[in-house]
Every structure is written in structure tokens, then in C-alpha cells.
Coordinates of C-alpha atoms in Angstrom, one line a residue:
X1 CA 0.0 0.0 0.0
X2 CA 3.0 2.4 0.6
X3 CA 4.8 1.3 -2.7
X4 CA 1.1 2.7 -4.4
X5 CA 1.0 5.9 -2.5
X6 CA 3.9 7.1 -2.8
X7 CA 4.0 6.4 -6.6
X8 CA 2.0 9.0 -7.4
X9 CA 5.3 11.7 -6.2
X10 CA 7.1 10.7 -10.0
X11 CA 3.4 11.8 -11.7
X12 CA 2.5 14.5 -10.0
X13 CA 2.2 17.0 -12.9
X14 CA -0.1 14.6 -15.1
X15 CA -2.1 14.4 -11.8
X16 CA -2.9 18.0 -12.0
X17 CA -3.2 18.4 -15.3
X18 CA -5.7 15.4 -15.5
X19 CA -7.6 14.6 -12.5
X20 CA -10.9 15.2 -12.1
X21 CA -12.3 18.2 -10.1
X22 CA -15.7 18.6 -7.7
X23 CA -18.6 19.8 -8.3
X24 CA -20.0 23.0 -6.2
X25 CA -23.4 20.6 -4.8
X26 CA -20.6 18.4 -3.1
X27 CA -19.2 21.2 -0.9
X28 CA -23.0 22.4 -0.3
X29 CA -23.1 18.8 0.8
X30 CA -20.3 19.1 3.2
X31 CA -22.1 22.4 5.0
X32 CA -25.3 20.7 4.7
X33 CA -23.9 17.5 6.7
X34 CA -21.4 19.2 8.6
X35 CA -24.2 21.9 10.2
X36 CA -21.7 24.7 9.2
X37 CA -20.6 26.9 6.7
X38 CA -17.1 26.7 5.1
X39 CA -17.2 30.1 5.2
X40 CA -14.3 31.1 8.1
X41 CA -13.7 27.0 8.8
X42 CA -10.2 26.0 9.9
X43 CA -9.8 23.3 7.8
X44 CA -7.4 20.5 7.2
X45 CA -7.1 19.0 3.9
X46 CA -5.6 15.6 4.7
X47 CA -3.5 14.0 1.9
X48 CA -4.0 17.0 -0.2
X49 CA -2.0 15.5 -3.9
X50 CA -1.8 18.8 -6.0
X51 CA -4.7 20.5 -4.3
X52 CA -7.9 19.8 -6.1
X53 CA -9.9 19.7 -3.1
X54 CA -7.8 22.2 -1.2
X55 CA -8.4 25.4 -3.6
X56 CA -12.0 24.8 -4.0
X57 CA -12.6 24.6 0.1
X58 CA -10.4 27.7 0.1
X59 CA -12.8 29.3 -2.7
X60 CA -15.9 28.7 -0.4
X61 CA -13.7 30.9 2.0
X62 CA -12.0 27.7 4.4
X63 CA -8.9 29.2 6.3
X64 CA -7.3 25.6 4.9
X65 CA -4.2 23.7 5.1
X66 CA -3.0 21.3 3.1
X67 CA -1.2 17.8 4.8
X68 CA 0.4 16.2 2.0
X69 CA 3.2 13.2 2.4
X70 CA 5.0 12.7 -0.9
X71 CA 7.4 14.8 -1.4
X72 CA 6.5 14.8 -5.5
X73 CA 2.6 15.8 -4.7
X74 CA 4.0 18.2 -2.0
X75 CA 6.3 20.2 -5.0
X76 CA 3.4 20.5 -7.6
X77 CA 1.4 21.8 -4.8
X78 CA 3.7 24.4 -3.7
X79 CA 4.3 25.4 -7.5
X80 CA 0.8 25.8 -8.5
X81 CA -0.8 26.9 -5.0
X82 CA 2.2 29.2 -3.5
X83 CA -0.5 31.3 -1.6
X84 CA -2.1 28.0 0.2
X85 CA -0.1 26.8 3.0
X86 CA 0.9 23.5 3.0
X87 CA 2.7 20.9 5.5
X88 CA 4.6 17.1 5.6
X89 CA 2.5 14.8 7.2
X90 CA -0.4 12.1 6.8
X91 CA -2.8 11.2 8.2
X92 CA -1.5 8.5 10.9
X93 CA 0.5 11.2 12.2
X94 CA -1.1 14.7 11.8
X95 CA 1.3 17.3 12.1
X96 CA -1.4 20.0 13.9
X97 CA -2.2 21.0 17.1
X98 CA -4.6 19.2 19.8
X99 CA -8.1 20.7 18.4
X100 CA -6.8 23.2 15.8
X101 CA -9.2 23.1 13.6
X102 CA -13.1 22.3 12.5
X103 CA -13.3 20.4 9.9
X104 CA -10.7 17.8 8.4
X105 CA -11.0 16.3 4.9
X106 CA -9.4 13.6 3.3
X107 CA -10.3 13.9 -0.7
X108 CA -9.9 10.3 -2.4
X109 CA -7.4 10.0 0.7
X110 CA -8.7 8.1 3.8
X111 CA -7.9 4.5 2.1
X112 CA -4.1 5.2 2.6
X113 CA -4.3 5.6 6.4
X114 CA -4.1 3.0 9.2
X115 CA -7.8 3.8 10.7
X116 CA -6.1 2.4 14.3
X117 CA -3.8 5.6 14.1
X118 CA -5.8 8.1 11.6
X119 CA -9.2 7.6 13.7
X120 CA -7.3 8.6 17.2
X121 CA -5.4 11.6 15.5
X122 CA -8.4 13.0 14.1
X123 CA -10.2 13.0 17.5
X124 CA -6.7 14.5 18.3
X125 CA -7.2 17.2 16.1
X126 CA -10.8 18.2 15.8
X127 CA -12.0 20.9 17.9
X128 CA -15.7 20.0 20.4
X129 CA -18.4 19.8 17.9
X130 CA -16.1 19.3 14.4
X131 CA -16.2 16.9 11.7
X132 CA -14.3 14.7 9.8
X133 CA -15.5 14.2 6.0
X134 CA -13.9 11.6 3.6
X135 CA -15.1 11.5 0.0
X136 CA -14.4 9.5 -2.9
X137 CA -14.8 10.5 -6.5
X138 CA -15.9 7.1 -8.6
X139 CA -16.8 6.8 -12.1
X140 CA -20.4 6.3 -12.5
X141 CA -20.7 2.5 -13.1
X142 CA -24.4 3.0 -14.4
X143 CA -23.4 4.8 -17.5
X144 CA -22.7 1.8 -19.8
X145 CA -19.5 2.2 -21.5
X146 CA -18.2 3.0 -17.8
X147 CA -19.4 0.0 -16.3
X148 CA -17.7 -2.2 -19.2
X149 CA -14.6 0.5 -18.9
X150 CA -14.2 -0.8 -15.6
X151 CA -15.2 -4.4 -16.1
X152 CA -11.9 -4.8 -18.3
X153 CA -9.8 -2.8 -15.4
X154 CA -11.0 -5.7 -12.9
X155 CA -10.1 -8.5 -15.5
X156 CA -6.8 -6.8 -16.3
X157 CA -5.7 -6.2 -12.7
X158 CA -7.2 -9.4 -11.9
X159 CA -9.4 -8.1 -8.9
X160 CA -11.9 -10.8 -7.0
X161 CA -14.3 -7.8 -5.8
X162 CA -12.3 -6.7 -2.6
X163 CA -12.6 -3.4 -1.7
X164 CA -10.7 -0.9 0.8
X165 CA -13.0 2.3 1.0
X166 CA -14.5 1.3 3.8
X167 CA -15.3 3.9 7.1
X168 CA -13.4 4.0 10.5
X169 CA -15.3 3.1 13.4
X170 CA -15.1 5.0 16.8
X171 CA -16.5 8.3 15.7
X172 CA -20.1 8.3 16.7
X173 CA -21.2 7.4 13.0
X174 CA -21.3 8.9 9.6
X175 CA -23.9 10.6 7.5
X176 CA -23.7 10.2 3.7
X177 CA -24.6 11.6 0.7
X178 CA -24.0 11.1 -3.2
X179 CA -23.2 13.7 -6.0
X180 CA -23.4 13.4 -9.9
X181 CA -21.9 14.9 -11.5
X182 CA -20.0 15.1 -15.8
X183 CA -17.2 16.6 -17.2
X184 CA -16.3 16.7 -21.1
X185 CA -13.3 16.3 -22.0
X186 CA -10.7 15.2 -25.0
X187 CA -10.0 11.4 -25.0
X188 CA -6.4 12.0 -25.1
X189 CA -7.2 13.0 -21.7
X190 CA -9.0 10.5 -20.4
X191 CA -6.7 8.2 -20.7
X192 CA -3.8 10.3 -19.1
X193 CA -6.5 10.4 -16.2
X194 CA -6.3 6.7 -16.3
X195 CA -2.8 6.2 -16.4
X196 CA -2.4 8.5 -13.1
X197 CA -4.1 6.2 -10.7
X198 CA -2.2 4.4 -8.8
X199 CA -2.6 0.6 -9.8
X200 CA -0.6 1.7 -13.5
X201 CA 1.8 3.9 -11.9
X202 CA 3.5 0.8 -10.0
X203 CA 2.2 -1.8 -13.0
X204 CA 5.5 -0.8 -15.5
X205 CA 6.0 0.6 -18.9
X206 CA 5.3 -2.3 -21.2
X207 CA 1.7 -3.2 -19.7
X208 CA 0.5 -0.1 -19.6
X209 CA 1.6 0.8 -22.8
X210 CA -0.1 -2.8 -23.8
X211 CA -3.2 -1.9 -21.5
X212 CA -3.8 1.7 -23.5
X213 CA -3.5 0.2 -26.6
X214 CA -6.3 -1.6 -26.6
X215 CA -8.5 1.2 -24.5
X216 CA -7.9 3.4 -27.1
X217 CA -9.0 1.4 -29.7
X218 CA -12.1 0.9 -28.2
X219 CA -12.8 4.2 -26.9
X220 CA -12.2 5.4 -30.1
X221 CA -14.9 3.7 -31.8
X222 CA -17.5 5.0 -29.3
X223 CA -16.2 8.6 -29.3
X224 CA -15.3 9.3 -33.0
X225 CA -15.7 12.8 -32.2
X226 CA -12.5 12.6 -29.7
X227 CA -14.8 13.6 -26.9
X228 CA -15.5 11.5 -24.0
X229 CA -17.7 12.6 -21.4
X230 CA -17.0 11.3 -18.0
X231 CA -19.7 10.8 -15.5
X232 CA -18.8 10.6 -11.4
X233 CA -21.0 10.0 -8.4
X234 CA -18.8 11.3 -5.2
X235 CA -19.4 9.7 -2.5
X236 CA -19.1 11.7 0.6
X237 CA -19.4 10.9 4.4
X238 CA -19.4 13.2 7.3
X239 CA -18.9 12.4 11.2
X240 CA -19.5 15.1 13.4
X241 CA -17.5 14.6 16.9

């Protein structure tokens, strides 16, 4: 698990460049849920990559810091956020004071942790009455061409139908929430979004190469137009301690 979460340090520009964003109705979510506004939050943005999530919670006006450990993630960050203040650290060991702040978020994040240590340290951290919210962003599986996307992923990686997203006990309990949401973009870039995710970042040069061969092949067929539009449902979940 360390081997994959660190591997995303040597692509952290693609990262940026092709990740997806969030949509506005997932932060109206996250005040909804969290019984606050973002509005004047201290918030923590745990494991904080290039700062997708970080610069949209400091749009809706969070006093937010970023806690990113690879030292790859950590540079792009600093060269693309310079005004956003960001530290070393994960989430097993959060370098922040004993109830600093109001809200802490881990963005496509929380799987990377050791719940034994992260779930203590956020109690740690969180002032009376905070929240911790942990969100993935998934592509939508009902969309057809998505769901048969990702049915070749499982056959390639060979994956039996485990899964690690799960929540931390210990917290008092989580309220959830889903958000749709698209994006249209080229499909030159949908397959560098791809190719960023951890699982072909440690995989090696010759399968991948083999692997988006083959995707774009198919792809191409259904998206002559060199469009693809890609449709998420976030899935978020908010404690409040």
C-alpha cells in the first residue's frame, strides 16, 4: 500500500493536469452535513495530492491547510498553490495541534491511512463539535460504456471484488450523501486520467503501454468525435465529533 501511495510523487504534474475536479453541490453537501458553513472553517485537507480539493474549500472561504506526504505531490502543490499553506505529514500522524481546527478532509485520501492511528489523530485534532468528511470521486458505473470500462480494469488487474473504502469506526457514526456529476473532455485526456491512478503507476512501462493500446482502440470507436464525457458520483461521508 505504501509502494502505491507514494507512486503518485514521479506523476504528479499529469495528476494535476488530469484529474478530475468537484462539483459545487458536493461542498454544499459538506455544509449541509457538517451543520456549518465553510465560510471562516479551519480546515485541514488531509492527503492534499496537487490540491484539487484544497483550492475549492479555500474558494468557499475555508482558512485551509494542506497535509500532503509525498514529497512529488507536495512540489506541484507548492508550484501551483504558492498562496495555500501546506505541510509534511499524513494522516496516521497529523502534524497539527490538539483541536486546531473544525473540519478535516481527506479527498480520495482516507484508504491510505491505518484507521487504528488516523481515527485517534483525528479526534486529536478536531475541535468539540467538528467533523471529519472523507469523499471519494468514482466513475459512474451505471453509465454503460463506464461499467464495461471498468469491467476490463478488474479482468486486467485481476481483482476478485475486494474493496478498501470502507469507514473507521469509533466516531459516533457517519452521514452520507452522493453527488453526480459530468465533465467533457478530450480522449487524449481521459486516458492520461487513467494512467495517473495508482494501480498503473507501479504496473510498469510495457503493460500499460499494452493496456492503452487496446483502450484506445475501443474508446475510439464510441467517441469518434474525440470527446468523452466522464460521468462521477462522489461519495461523501461526514462524522460530526
Amino acid at each position: 500500500m505504501t509502494t502505491r501511495a507514494r507512486s503518485f510523487d514521479a506523476a504528479a504534474a499529469s495528476y494535476a493536469a488530469h484529474r478530475p475536479s468537484y462539483p459545487p453541490a458536493l461542498f454544499d453537501a459538506v455544509e449541509s452535513l457538517t451543520g456549518r458553513p465553510l465560510s471562516g472553517a479551519r480546515v485541514a485537507d488531509v492527503g492534499a495530492g496537487t490540491g484539487i480539493a484544497t483550492t475549492l474549500l479555500r474558494e468557499r472561504g475555508a482558512e485551509v491547510l494542506a497535509v500532503e506526504p509525498g514529497g512529488g505531490m507536495a512540489a506541484e502543490f507548492r508550484r501551483t498553490h504558492p498562496g495555500i499553506p501546506i505541510v509534511r505529514g499524513d494522516g496516521d500522524r497529523l502534524p497539527l495541534a490538539t483541536g486546531s481546527v473544525d473540519l478535516l478532509t481527506y479527498a480520495q485520501a482516507w484508504h491510505w491511512t491505518d484507521p487504528a492511528r488516523s481515527v485517534p489523530e483525528a479526534r486529536r485534532v478536531l475541535r468539540p463539535g467538528g467533523a471529519l468528511a472523507i469523499w471519494w470521486n468514482d466513475a459512474d458505473t451505471t453509465v454503460p460504456w463506464i461499467a464495461e470500462q471498468e469491467e476490463r480494469l478488474r479482468v486486467f488487474f485481476e481483482v476478485k471484488g475486494e474493496t478498501y473504502r470502507t469507514l473507521p469506526e469509533g466516531l459516533g457514526g457517519f452521514t452520507s450523501r452522493s453527488v453526480t456529476w459530468s465533465r467533457r473532455i478530450s480522449l487524449d485526456d481521459h486516458l492520461a486520467n487513467l494512467a495517473s491512478h495508482s494501480a498503473f503507476l507501479v504496473l510498469g512501462e510495457a503493460r500499460t503501454r499494452e493496456y492503452f493500446a487496446g483502450e484506445r482502440e475501443l474508446l475510439a470507436r464510441l467517441f469518434p468525435d474525440g470527446t468523452v464525457e466522464e460521468q462521477y458520483v462522489v461519495s461523501l461521508s461526514v462524522a460530526v465529533v
